[in-house]
Amino acid sequence: MSIPFTKMHGCGNDYIYINCFEHPIDHPEQLSRVISDRHFGIGGDGIVLICPSDVADAKMRMFNIDGSEGKMCGNAIRCVAKYVYDHNIATKETLEIDTLSGIKIIELHVENGKMVSATVDMGSPILDPSTIPVLVEDQEVLINYSLLIEDTSYSITTVSMGNPHCVIFSDDIESINLPITGPKFEHHPMFPESVNTEFIQIENRNTLHMRVWERGSGETLACGTGACAAVVAAVLNGHCDKDTDIVVKLRGGDLIIRYTDDSVYMTGPATKVFDGIIESIS
C-alpha cells in the first residue's frame, strides 16, 4: 500500500506527516522507526499522524525515531495546524487540536491563504514532581535542585509541559558533549518515564540560548515544549520575568515564549518542505 506524506518542520524540528483522514496507519511505531532514518528512510525526528477527532478539529499523534509515542510536541502541533488549514480540513484561523496532553488552541497567522506561523496556548506548566513525573521524596517543586550524575553535580529545574523536562543553566552550552551527557539524564532512574533535557545559556532577561536532548530522538534542532519549559524555569530561577516575550534561540531558529499567570504561549513558524509517497515498507 502506498502512503502519501508531507515533510514539514518547525525551526528544524522535522517530522513526516501523514493524513489519517484519508490513510489510516495500523502500526505507526514500526513505520516511524523505518522511515525516520536519515540514511535509509525519508529522514526526520519521527512521524506525526493527523487524525479525525470527535472533540477537536483534528487529533495529533506523534512518534519518535525509536517508535515511542510522545504526548505533545510544540513544533509539530504548529505544522499540524498548517496542514489542517492549508488542506481545508478546517478553514478557521483559530484551531483546536486534540493531543495526549489535552486539546490545544492555536491562533494561526495567515499570509496569501497559507499559514506561516502560529501562537499555541500550551497550557499551564506542571511543577509537581509526582505528576511530571520525578521520583523524589518530600519536594513540592524542584527548582535549582542538586542532582549528582556520576561525578558531576547539576542544578536542575523540572517542569512538565504535557511531557517531562529537566532544565539546566550553563555558562557555555556549546561545550557540552550532548550525545554523552543527554542520555545520562534521559535514562536516569529519577525519571521513570525518561526525560527531555534542556541546556540553557542566558544572554539577557529577554533572550535565552538552548540546546536540547529529546527522549527517544536524541539532540534535535528545536523543541517547542522544551523552549516553554526553559522559560518557565528561567522565571522560577529569577533569570527572566513573567508576562514578557522571551526569545529562545535554538539551533533551528527562534521561538517566542510568554509565561503568564494563566498559561504559556508559544509563537513560531511552520514550514512545508515537500510532498512524497511511501511505496513500500521493508
Coordinates of C-alpha atoms in Angstrom, one line a residue, residues 44-141:
G44 CA 13.1 13.1 10.4
D45 CA 12.7 13.4 14.1
G46 CA 9.7 11.0 13.8
I47 CA 6.3 10.8 12.3
V48 CA 3.1 12.7 13.0
L49 CA -0.4 11.3 12.3
I50 CA -3.1 13.9 11.5
C51 CA -6.3 12.0 12.6
P52 CA -10.0 12.7 12.9
S53 CA -11.2 13.8 16.3
D54 CA -14.7 13.8 17.9
V55 CA -13.7 16.7 20.2
A56 CA -11.5 19.0 18.1
D57 CA -10.7 20.0 14.5
A58 CA -8.1 17.2 14.3
K59 CA -6.1 14.9 16.5
M60 CA -2.3 14.7 16.6
R61 CA -0.3 11.6 17.3
M62 CA 3.5 11.8 17.2
F63 CA 6.0 9.0 17.3
N64 CA 9.8 9.4 17.9
I65 CA 12.5 7.8 15.9
D66 CA 12.7 4.9 18.3
G67 CA 8.9 4.2 17.8
S68 CA 7.9 5.5 21.2
E69 CA 4.8 7.7 21.3
G70 CA 5.1 11.2 22.7
K71 CA 2.3 13.1 24.4
M72 CA 3.0 16.5 22.9
C73 CA 5.3 18.4 20.6
G74 CA 5.1 22.1 20.3
N75 CA 6.8 22.4 16.9
A76 CA 4.8 19.5 15.4
I77 CA 1.4 20.9 16.5
R78 CA 2.1 24.1 14.6
C79 CA 2.8 22.0 11.5
V80 CA -0.4 20.0 12.1
A81 CA -2.4 23.3 12.2
K82 CA -0.7 24.4 9.0
Y83 CA -1.7 21.1 7.3
V84 CA -5.2 21.2 8.6
Y85 CA -5.7 24.8 7.4
D86 CA -3.8 24.7 4.1
H87 CA -5.7 21.5 3.1
N88 CA -9.1 22.9 4.1
I89 CA -9.7 20.2 6.7
A90 CA -10.7 23.2 8.8
T91 CA -10.7 26.7 7.5
K92 CA -10.9 28.7 10.8
E93 CA -7.9 30.8 11.9
T94 CA -8.3 29.5 15.4
L95 CA -8.0 25.7 15.6
E96 CA -8.4 23.1 18.3
I97 CA -6.0 20.2 18.1
D98 CA -6.5 17.1 20.3
T99 CA -3.3 15.6 21.8
L100 CA -2.5 13.1 24.6
S101 CA -1.8 16.2 26.7
G102 CA -5.3 17.6 26.0
I103 CA -6.8 20.0 23.5
K104 CA -4.5 22.8 22.4
I105 CA -5.8 26.1 21.0
I106 CA -3.8 27.5 18.1
E107 CA -4.1 31.0 16.7
L108 CA -3.0 31.0 13.0
H109 CA -1.0 33.7 11.3
V110 CA -2.0 33.5 7.6
E111 CA -0.4 35.2 4.6
N112 CA -1.8 34.8 1.0
G113 CA -4.1 32.0 2.1
K114 CA -1.4 29.9 3.8
M115 CA -0.5 29.6 7.4
V116 CA 3.1 30.8 8.0
S117 CA 3.3 30.8 11.8
A118 CA 1.1 30.3 14.9
T119 CA 0.7 31.0 18.5
V120 CA -0.1 28.0 20.6
D121 CA -1.7 28.1 24.1
M122 CA 0.4 25.4 25.7
G123 CA -1.4 25.4 29.0
S124 CA -0.1 25.9 32.5
P125 CA 3.2 24.2 33.4
I126 CA 3.1 21.3 35.8
L127 CA 5.7 21.6 38.7
D128 CA 4.5 18.8 41.0
P129 CA 7.3 16.1 40.8
S130 CA 4.8 13.2 41.2
T131 CA 2.9 14.4 38.1
I132 CA 5.9 15.3 35.9
P133 CA 6.9 12.5 37.0
V134 CA 10.1 12.7 39.0
L135 CA 11.0 10.3 41.8
V136 CA 12.0 12.4 44.7
E137 CA 10.8 12.5 48.3
D138 CA 9.4 15.4 50.3
Q139 CA 9.7 18.0 47.5
E140 CA 6.8 20.2 46.3
V141 CA 8.8 21.5 43.4

